[in-house]
XYZ file of C-alpha atoms in Angstrom:
667
model
C 95.131 133.208 120.843
C 96.470 131.115 123.513
C 93.713 127.246 124.949
C 93.265 127.031 128.467
C 92.171 123.351 128.689
C 90.860 122.089 132.097
C 89.399 118.578 132.792
C 86.286 119.028 135.861
C 85.605 115.325 136.114
C 84.896 112.077 134.253
C 82.368 109.606 134.544
C 81.509 105.738 133.426
C 78.463 103.647 134.069
C 78.293 100.482 131.438
C 81.374 100.071 131.288
C 84.390 97.421 131.773
C 86.009 99.188 134.855
C 83.465 100.604 137.244
C 80.834 102.412 137.734
C 82.536 105.847 139.496
C 82.526 109.605 138.633
C 86.006 112.343 139.517
C 85.041 115.570 139.841
C 88.782 117.233 139.976
C 87.165 120.961 141.981
C 86.536 122.002 144.665
C 84.889 125.208 145.182
C 85.110 126.280 141.755
C 88.704 125.729 141.567
C 90.027 122.987 139.621
C 93.221 120.884 142.087
C 96.681 121.553 140.195
C 97.011 118.450 141.673
C 95.065 115.520 141.640
C 96.572 111.498 143.196
C 93.932 108.870 141.752
C 95.180 105.720 143.294
C 93.640 102.541 141.592
C 94.397 98.431 142.604
C 96.183 96.670 138.875
C 92.617 95.157 137.730
C 90.534 97.878 137.942
C 90.276 99.309 134.980
C 92.482 101.564 134.652
C 94.074 100.876 131.590
C 90.245 101.086 130.196
C 89.869 104.686 131.888
C 93.484 105.817 130.037
C 92.026 104.257 126.501
C 88.586 106.157 127.324
C 89.743 108.777 128.432
C 92.599 109.623 124.762
C 89.050 108.599 122.814
C 86.489 110.995 124.555
C 88.954 114.039 123.651
C 90.280 113.167 120.333
C 87.332 111.156 118.919
C 88.879 108.428 117.568
C 85.955 105.396 118.585
C 83.590 107.550 116.157
C 82.162 106.378 113.298
C 83.296 102.904 113.239
C 86.860 103.390 113.787
C 86.910 101.526 116.500
C 85.425 98.536 115.049
C 82.130 95.967 116.864
C 84.897 94.100 118.346
C 86.583 97.002 119.840
C 83.111 98.032 121.386
C 82.297 94.804 122.790
C 85.185 94.744 124.732
C 83.659 98.133 126.277
C 81.202 96.080 127.808
C 81.915 94.715 132.246
C 81.641 91.860 132.573
C 79.427 89.338 133.913
C 75.774 91.323 131.881
C 74.991 92.057 129.572
C 74.428 95.953 128.594
C 72.838 97.258 126.266
C 74.140 100.803 126.833
C 77.780 102.180 128.089
C 78.930 105.756 129.057
C 81.618 107.241 128.958
C 81.541 111.034 129.901
C 83.837 114.122 130.233
C 83.568 117.349 131.577
C 85.970 120.289 130.357
C 87.079 124.076 130.961
C 88.143 125.729 128.076
C 88.639 128.932 128.230
C 87.050 129.579 130.872
C 83.360 127.922 128.739
C 81.803 124.941 130.145
C 81.886 121.545 126.979
C 80.932 118.067 127.988
C 82.235 115.184 125.365
C 79.981 112.254 125.649
C 80.430 109.028 124.444
C 77.833 106.676 123.925
C 78.483 102.617 123.342
C 75.652 101.006 121.943
C 77.062 97.046 123.028
C 73.614 95.490 121.187
C 74.678 97.498 117.510
C 78.965 97.605 118.529
C 79.037 100.695 118.221
C 79.611 104.743 119.597
C 77.762 107.208 119.290
C 79.370 111.483 120.123
C 77.230 114.452 121.587
C 78.277 117.964 122.521
C 77.488 120.453 124.925
C 78.595 123.528 124.235
C 78.187 127.188 124.376
C 75.328 126.346 120.867
C 73.846 123.032 123.693
C 73.961 120.197 122.310
C 75.579 118.669 119.174
C 75.358 115.484 117.284
C 78.979 113.728 117.137
C 82.667 114.940 118.314
C 82.559 118.936 118.013
C 84.957 120.462 119.565
C 85.014 124.732 119.591
C 87.377 126.231 117.013
C 90.031 126.921 119.425
C 91.822 123.497 121.202
C 90.290 121.553 118.142
C 93.771 121.402 116.980
C 94.713 119.414 120.569
C 91.745 117.300 120.475
C 92.848 114.771 117.213
C 94.544 111.836 118.102
C 98.018 112.305 117.359
C 98.307 114.557 119.503
C 96.016 113.664 122.757
C 98.279 111.285 123.710
C 101.015 113.770 124.893
C 99.281 114.927 127.190
C 96.889 112.071 128.152
C 99.997 110.151 128.957
C 101.014 105.954 129.264
C 103.635 104.430 130.437
C 104.472 103.733 126.472
C 104.349 107.228 125.488
C 107.468 107.235 126.928
C 108.877 103.987 124.181
C 107.323 105.718 121.434
C 108.468 109.227 121.630
C 111.989 107.217 120.267
C 110.179 105.249 117.685
C 109.781 107.289 113.728
C 106.585 105.142 113.705
C 104.560 105.798 116.279
C 105.364 109.070 117.547
C 105.285 112.529 115.851
C 106.632 114.716 118.045
C 106.752 117.371 115.347
C 103.422 118.082 115.233
C 103.068 118.764 118.846
C 105.671 121.495 118.327
C 104.311 122.585 115.604
C 100.366 122.333 117.634
C 101.012 124.247 120.700
C 103.737 126.907 118.818
C 101.264 127.799 115.882
C 104.095 127.066 113.272
C 101.122 125.678 111.271
C 100.357 128.923 110.512
C 103.428 129.365 108.416
C 102.217 126.149 106.439
C 98.408 127.409 105.695
C 99.707 131.029 104.299
C 102.212 128.821 101.966
C 99.378 126.938 100.384
C 97.651 130.465 100.585
C 99.966 131.952 98.719
C 99.765 129.130 95.623
C 95.664 129.360 95.713
C 95.979 132.772 95.313
C 98.546 132.959 91.829
C 96.386 130.579 91.331
C 93.192 131.918 90.826
C 95.367 134.950 89.205
C 95.536 132.694 86.001
C 91.969 130.989 86.046
C 91.014 134.150 85.658
C 93.171 135.714 82.779
C 92.677 135.573 79.071
C 95.059 133.325 76.821
C 97.225 133.481 74.617
C 95.992 130.040 73.441
C 91.715 130.208 74.818
C 91.762 125.985 73.352
C 94.207 125.434 75.547
C 93.564 127.325 79.382
C 90.957 125.542 80.327
C 92.890 122.253 79.795
C 95.487 123.248 81.362
C 93.827 125.036 84.341
C 91.985 121.661 84.518
C 95.029 119.890 85.592
C 96.864 121.816 87.734
C 93.366 121.925 89.814
C 92.494 118.195 89.399
C 96.371 117.371 90.129
C 96.518 120.203 94.151
C 93.277 118.530 94.457
C 94.654 115.027 94.335
C 97.638 115.483 96.130
C 95.876 116.962 98.342
C 92.924 114.650 98.679
C 96.971 111.906 98.792
C 98.640 113.011 101.098
C 95.377 113.210 103.931
C 94.942 109.215 103.102
C 98.977 109.484 103.647
C 98.612 110.983 106.892
C 95.655 108.863 107.579
C 97.327 105.541 106.917
C 100.007 106.359 108.747
C 97.447 107.137 111.713
C 96.240 103.788 111.468
C 99.241 101.792 111.253
C 100.429 103.125 114.818
C 97.182 101.672 116.719
C 97.114 99.146 115.205
C 101.295 98.562 116.390
C 100.540 100.050 119.258
C 97.000 97.267 119.753
C 99.511 94.824 118.715
C 102.418 95.731 122.004
C 99.063 95.454 123.975
C 97.968 92.390 122.876
C 102.375 91.513 122.794
C 102.666 92.053 126.396
C 99.081 90.439 127.897
C 100.455 87.802 126.249
C 103.612 87.337 127.345
C 102.301 89.004 130.848
C 99.098 85.372 130.869
C 102.828 83.196 129.863
C 104.458 84.347 132.674
C 102.198 83.191 135.466
C 102.760 79.584 133.655
C 106.621 79.626 135.968
C 106.643 75.767 134.298
C 106.955 76.202 131.067
C 108.225 81.245 131.491
C 111.799 80.111 132.358
C 111.834 76.933 129.748
C 110.290 79.764 126.913
C 112.384 82.772 128.118
C 115.866 80.980 127.453
C 114.590 78.673 124.668
C 114.254 82.168 123.344
C 117.859 83.877 124.102
C 119.321 80.704 121.938
C 116.873 81.784 118.994
C 117.609 85.765 119.553
C 121.194 84.043 119.087
C 121.143 81.653 116.466
C 119.311 84.581 114.350
C 122.157 86.897 115.470
C 124.795 84.122 113.599
C 123.055 83.497 110.779
C 122.528 87.212 110.108
C 125.954 88.519 110.176
C 126.994 85.242 108.281
C 124.114 86.908 105.517
C 126.243 89.548 105.025
C 129.492 87.681 105.173
C 128.047 85.767 102.270
C 126.848 89.043 100.289
C 129.630 90.669 100.376
C 131.541 87.825 99.511
C 128.907 87.299 95.978
C 130.014 91.086 94.926
C 133.264 89.940 93.549
C 132.823 87.630 90.650
C 135.334 86.078 91.398
C 134.352 84.250 94.235
C 131.376 82.928 92.282
C 133.499 80.627 89.997
C 137.843 80.222 90.146
C 137.246 80.001 86.687
C 136.988 84.313 87.027
C 139.507 83.877 89.894
C 142.445 82.125 87.523
C 141.419 84.483 84.622
C 142.047 87.103 86.299
C 145.688 85.796 88.051
C 146.503 84.567 84.623
C 146.288 87.938 82.506
C 147.991 89.505 84.799
C 151.226 87.189 85.000
C 150.597 87.870 80.425
C 151.301 91.555 81.950
C 154.532 90.539 83.906
C 155.156 88.153 80.937
C 155.285 90.634 78.649
C 157.162 93.597 80.677
C 153.883 96.118 80.857
C 153.642 98.251 81.428
C 157.220 100.092 80.040
C 158.772 101.730 82.342
C 159.427 104.457 79.433
C 156.132 106.312 78.366
C 154.970 108.486 76.129
C 157.223 111.710 76.941
C 160.256 109.870 76.873
C 159.840 110.584 72.523
C 158.397 114.274 73.550
C 161.677 114.475 74.493
C 163.726 113.161 72.231
C 162.539 115.205 69.393
C 163.816 117.809 71.323
C 167.534 116.879 71.800
C 170.336 117.796 68.843
C 171.001 113.451 68.893
C 169.454 110.309 68.579
C 170.254 108.067 71.485
C 172.327 106.581 68.212
C 174.658 109.416 68.058
C 173.183 109.850 64.533
C 172.024 114.005 63.889
C 168.101 114.426 64.480
C 166.723 116.947 61.585
C 163.392 117.769 61.457
C 162.431 115.320 59.213
C 163.865 112.924 61.533
C 161.616 114.572 65.076
C 158.331 114.025 63.103
C 159.321 111.121 62.326
C 159.916 110.259 65.982
C 156.411 112.631 67.222
C 154.153 110.579 64.961
C 155.602 106.979 65.927
C 155.615 107.788 69.988
C 151.515 107.296 69.701
C 151.896 103.854 68.880
C 153.862 103.351 72.457
C 152.501 103.503 75.843
C 151.135 106.722 77.298
C 151.022 108.137 80.824
C 147.471 107.324 81.020
C 147.616 104.134 79.421
C 150.682 102.768 82.312
C 149.208 104.467 85.003
C 145.292 102.356 83.939
C 147.694 99.007 83.679
C 148.976 99.387 87.113
C 145.743 100.047 88.224
C 144.687 96.324 87.049
C 147.629 94.977 88.466
C 147.662 95.773 91.783
C 143.378 95.507 92.069
C 143.961 91.741 90.902
C 147.722 91.579 93.300
C 144.677 92.676 95.957
C 142.065 90.908 95.674
C 143.028 87.309 93.837
C 146.396 86.903 95.307
C 148.760 84.221 95.244
C 146.200 80.566 94.430
C 143.460 82.085 92.661
C 141.091 79.086 94.177
C 140.783 79.957 98.053
C 137.848 82.591 96.736
C 135.145 80.322 96.063
C 136.501 77.318 98.939
C 135.542 80.390 100.737
C 132.225 81.192 99.330
C 131.444 77.103 100.035
C 133.038 77.862 102.971
C 130.995 80.570 104.078
C 127.478 78.424 102.062
C 127.559 75.685 103.375
C 128.026 77.850 107.145
C 125.305 79.899 106.181
C 123.092 76.188 105.846
C 123.272 74.753 108.578
C 122.736 77.955 110.565
C 119.579 78.588 109.384
C 118.808 74.749 110.128
C 120.128 75.224 113.441
C 116.899 78.700 113.481
C 114.134 76.575 111.729
C 114.950 74.102 114.565
C 115.240 76.392 118.132
C 112.237 78.427 116.013
C 109.452 74.832 116.024
C 111.230 73.444 119.708
C 110.297 76.779 121.168
C 107.196 77.538 119.310
C 105.985 74.206 120.723
C 106.497 75.201 124.339
C 104.728 77.698 123.612
C 101.800 75.344 121.531
C 101.656 73.386 125.287
C 101.201 76.984 127.805
C 98.087 77.204 125.300
C 97.564 73.829 125.103
C 97.096 74.205 128.539
C 96.306 78.075 128.981
C 92.945 78.701 125.994
C 93.274 82.168 126.673
C 96.386 82.160 125.742
C 95.216 80.744 122.086
C 92.819 83.594 121.837
C 95.316 86.148 122.471
C 97.651 84.630 119.539
C 95.080 84.549 117.305
C 94.170 88.199 117.915
C 97.792 88.694 117.307
C 98.496 86.817 113.850
C 95.220 89.160 113.222
C 96.600 92.330 113.455
C 99.966 90.938 111.613
C 98.499 90.383 108.568
C 96.096 94.247 109.032
C 99.345 95.331 109.403
C 100.979 94.129 106.127
C 97.686 95.656 104.498
C 98.656 98.973 106.368
C 102.426 99.446 105.290
C 101.561 98.372 102.208
C 98.932 101.093 102.198
C 101.116 103.199 103.732
C 104.174 102.172 101.332
C 102.385 102.717 97.908
C 101.997 106.441 98.197
C 106.473 106.644 98.050
C 105.969 105.094 94.812
C 108.245 106.297 92.596
C 107.184 105.246 89.300
C 106.365 107.214 85.991
C 104.210 105.087 84.468
C 100.897 105.415 85.020
C 98.823 108.538 83.933
C 97.762 111.062 87.013
C 94.541 109.306 87.869
C 96.338 105.966 89.043
C 99.986 107.109 90.379
C 99.342 107.731 94.178
C 103.395 108.331 94.579
C 103.055 111.804 96.396
C 106.244 112.994 95.461
C 105.669 112.695 91.600
C 102.326 113.856 91.801
C 104.197 116.778 93.167
C 107.551 118.204 89.817
C 104.029 116.987 88.144
C 101.538 119.767 90.130
C 105.006 121.291 89.583
C 105.664 121.088 85.592
C 101.975 122.203 85.122
C 101.223 125.462 87.344
C 104.771 126.560 85.274
C 102.898 125.025 81.231
C 99.139 126.849 83.240
C 101.986 130.383 83.851
C 103.540 130.504 79.873
C 99.555 130.035 78.688
C 98.524 132.453 80.710
C 101.376 135.427 80.352
C 101.808 134.389 83.919
C 105.152 133.772 84.388
C 106.103 137.324 86.760
C 103.545 135.927 88.894
C 104.245 132.175 89.100
C 107.794 133.259 90.203
C 107.353 135.982 92.380
C 104.352 133.305 94.591
C 106.775 130.989 93.925
C 109.755 132.755 95.296
C 107.540 134.324 98.837
C 106.424 130.272 99.212
C 110.264 129.415 99.387
C 110.438 131.551 102.296
C 107.683 130.961 103.756
C 108.525 127.679 103.898
C 112.777 128.103 104.626
C 111.474 130.618 108.256
C 108.501 128.188 108.740
C 111.857 124.980 108.814
C 114.073 127.965 110.614
C 111.707 128.455 113.577
C 110.643 124.768 113.697
C 114.550 124.148 113.646
C 114.842 127.344 116.649
C 112.261 125.959 118.510
C 113.291 121.990 118.690
C 116.539 122.944 119.671
C 115.564 125.264 121.877
C 113.406 122.517 123.602
C 116.212 119.995 123.347
C 118.736 122.060 125.259
C 115.937 122.573 127.799
C 115.208 119.487 128.103
C 118.553 117.779 128.288
C 119.278 120.013 131.093
C 116.241 118.660 132.918
C 117.723 115.076 132.257
C 120.467 115.948 133.871
C 119.184 117.063 136.959
C 117.014 113.425 137.535
C 119.754 111.318 136.297
C 122.650 113.665 137.265
C 125.190 110.902 137.173
C 123.736 109.511 133.744
C 125.469 110.493 130.201
C 121.721 110.149 128.033
C 120.860 113.337 126.527
C 118.733 113.923 123.507
C 120.688 115.143 120.256
C 117.194 116.069 117.797
C 113.864 115.859 116.930
C 113.735 114.330 113.629
C 109.530 113.190 114.424
C 110.879 111.418 117.360
C 113.316 111.562 119.829
C 116.698 110.880 118.161
C 119.949 110.011 121.736
C 122.785 111.132 120.615
C 125.106 107.713 120.664
C 121.873 105.233 120.918
C 119.133 103.930 120.218
C 116.859 103.743 123.627
C 117.989 102.980 127.143
C 116.071 101.210 130.590
C 112.565 101.845 131.652
C 113.550 104.498 133.911
C 115.295 106.296 131.850
C 112.660 106.716 128.414
C 110.197 107.951 131.671
C 112.477 109.953 132.278
C 113.714 111.436 129.048
C 109.401 111.877 128.397
C 109.229 113.495 131.483
C 112.253 116.391 130.344
C 110.645 116.455 126.623
C 106.495 116.725 128.135
C 107.570 118.999 130.644
C 109.545 121.453 128.600
C 107.629 121.671 125.794
C 104.223 122.197 127.742
C 106.578 125.293 129.566
C 107.655 126.685 126.766
C 104.039 127.377 125.197
C 101.487 129.767 125.922
C 99.048 126.792 125.687
C 97.714 125.693 129.502
C 96.705 121.870 129.219
C 96.044 119.222 131.462
C 99.082 116.614 131.582
C 97.186 112.895 133.228
C 99.657 110.375 133.516
C 99.086 106.506 134.333
C 102.560 105.408 136.797
C 104.435 108.604 137.037
C 106.771 106.972 138.565
C 106.495 102.794 139.495
C 110.025 101.754 136.795
C 112.022 104.512 138.229
C 114.196 104.239 141.445
C 114.059 105.811 144.732
C 116.276 109.149 144.224
C 114.282 109.820 140.212
C 110.928 109.313 141.787
C 112.226 112.126 144.288
C 113.182 113.888 141.161
C 109.760 113.665 139.212
C 108.083 114.280 142.474
C 109.909 117.554 142.591
C 108.974 118.453 138.697
C 105.024 118.103 139.064
C 104.449 121.088 140.226
C 105.474 122.680 137.399
C 104.788 120.594 134.777
C 101.367 122.291 134.330
C 98.576 124.039 135.534
C 96.316 120.990 136.465
C 98.367 117.346 137.431
C 96.109 113.896 137.432
C 97.686 110.897 138.355
C 96.867 107.324 137.778
C 98.865 105.313 140.814
C 98.964 102.269 142.882
C 100.375 101.991 146.881
C 103.492 100.281 145.560
C 104.643 103.971 144.126
C 104.089 105.701 147.021
C 107.426 105.660 148.279
C 109.095 108.126 147.694
C 107.364 109.791 145.272
C 104.216 111.197 147.591
C 106.524 112.798 150.146
C 109.062 115.169 148.359
C 105.508 115.826 146.187
C 103.240 117.257 148.663
C 106.857 119.350 149.541
C 106.949 120.700 146.277
C 103.121 120.707 145.867
C 102.613 125.299 146.348
C 98.104 123.969 146.606
C 96.909 120.951 148.130
C 96.873 117.426 147.146
C 93.778 116.103 145.874
C 93.591 112.350 146.797
C 91.303 109.867 144.932
C 91.467 105.931 145.623
C 88.266 103.944 142.857
C 88.507 99.855 143.779
C 85.846 97.168 142.919
C 83.838 96.005 145.642
C 84.501 92.457 146.274
C 86.854 92.639 149.915
C 84.533 93.756 152.477
C 86.843 94.967 154.657
C 87.764 97.261 152.681
C 84.343 98.744 151.354
C 83.019 98.820 155.329
C 86.818 101.170 155.596
C 85.533 103.936 153.015
C 82.514 103.843 154.269
C 83.662 105.572 157.547
C 84.966 108.563 155.391
C 82.889 111.531 155.049
C 83.566 112.053 151.171
C 83.226 108.666 149.625
C 80.200 107.524 146.168
C 79.240 104.033 145.941
C 78.167 102.632 142.564
C 76.957 99.236 142.308
C 80.760 97.227 140.925
C 82.950 99.920 142.436
C 83.714 102.924 145.481
C 85.623 106.343 145.693
C 87.407 108.036 148.464
C 88.245 111.574 148.937
C 90.270 111.202 151.715
C 94.345 111.534 152.719
C 94.291 108.946 154.723
C 92.606 105.742 153.626
C 94.253 107.146 150.468
C 97.741 106.234 152.053
C 95.838 103.512 154.687
C 95.303 101.637 151.389
C 98.023 98.535 150.073
C 95.712 97.558 147.524
C 98.000 96.764 143.851
C 95.714 94.130 142.608
C 92.557 92.671 142.560
C 94.168 88.858 142.881
C 96.383 90.295 146.260
C 96.756 92.387 149.540
C 98.389 93.246 152.113
C 96.417 93.586 155.747
C 92.985 93.368 153.551
C 93.190 96.176 151.734
C 94.535 98.022 154.771
C 96.984 99.507 156.298
C 97.514 99.133 160.144
C 97.917 102.925 161.840
C 98.115 103.042 165.103
């Protein structure tokens, strides 16, 4: 069944962003395009994070942790509680998801309101639940970092989005049901050896349950790792942004980083060269080299291998006379053949020639030079390591100076170090599921591939004892057919999406040759690992627009800064693409993004666009101007204006700076 989900609106109260309420409906009709203008620093990132958490249930059950929850409290006050509410229209039925923040205890509670009334917890309807998961929500609540993460295999699984949108998971569930059917039949049959039936059936059940449980644990571990990696990247970006504000040190740190990168590159290249040299024993010691050189000289001195081989004696035995002119009889021929075994054959000749050629190629005429070359490389590596450490110390001292000047940087660095430690532990948690060791028993083995092999063997043994080999064979064949069908369907859909996305990339950037090669968890590009920020954003738009347009499901598309990092020509192309993306498009913008974006968007839109501007109170000129418009809403710390004229006049890109007090003069 195709799903249709729209966002009717959301509201925030007592949180880090200004208190506000947005409604995206007009006379019971949901706006197809809504532009939300918020200056930097107003809480745009916070709203996006809250929106993702509300639509995925990802903040419940202590997943965010007390520090994360407390960081969402409104600054300057000590609120006891906060609230974020999202209203949806899901397949024609209203659905409300609410996050209640308890800042005294550092907890979040969800409530879900639908046809059955209010339910505690995050409980979306079954038909849309597969879309409201952390790994999928980020595809339609889209910030600029997703563009980069789409190209990273550790951050984003693009295949998951394809599986959910095109319902390919049905095939996976069907394959599992086939296997479960065989287990049910095997358990119900009598055994040839009653004594062993229960033991083998229990082993199959145990391995199947453990494999299922560990597969889910592994998935959760990867998701946790992905979330922490994202949080680390945000903290590092924040650290760099705050560091950049100290212009007197920022340039020195940037130069130090460039020098450090070059030093590390030289050190890594020399390390590889040393390892390649050390693979050959003759480079480790001139004794080896001299010994091999002497071996070749000895073979040359003995004139080995001789040009004549054993085949010479066989040909001689077939002649009428010996080389000396004496007639050969049968006894002489037999003696020649028997004694030929004592001389070199063609295999020996080839081996000796190969040995001599290899020695000549590897050792050369100067056997002592190889150890000298290795020692020179090691000395150079030692020097490069020392240079790298000195550069690292210098860079770190500059950063320390910056942190001494701004104590808040130290707090961010401590948070970064904490996250790195957490990532090390999470990476260890993920790696244990890749263990291939057979040393541990079933109860203590975490290697998924090991458990799969053991389950397969246990199932075969159970089939033998229950006389269900034929059924087991049939179910295995059927499961393989379903798996192949699933793989073929996924690959076919992926190829179609890649082809159509590349056509859109060509339209967005006609003079750029960057293209998607394939989808393998992440997007793999042709001949390169990544691209510029603008290129990555264009690729993301092309991929996601193709993805959503290729499916029967209709989902909202919420975007942060839809055109900020791309040039004016691509902005126009993106603006013309947006009305075709989905049935509901919500974009967070700042005033500097309007140029080259707003006009083509309005020209391409088939329905009126909704214009919303949210800003924090404090600029009295802006506040007075906002209150002159009929459609405005005011809270204790924020103002929302629903009007195109105010939207276009608004010139405040940041709470820390403005142009014309935030209002463009209109003649």
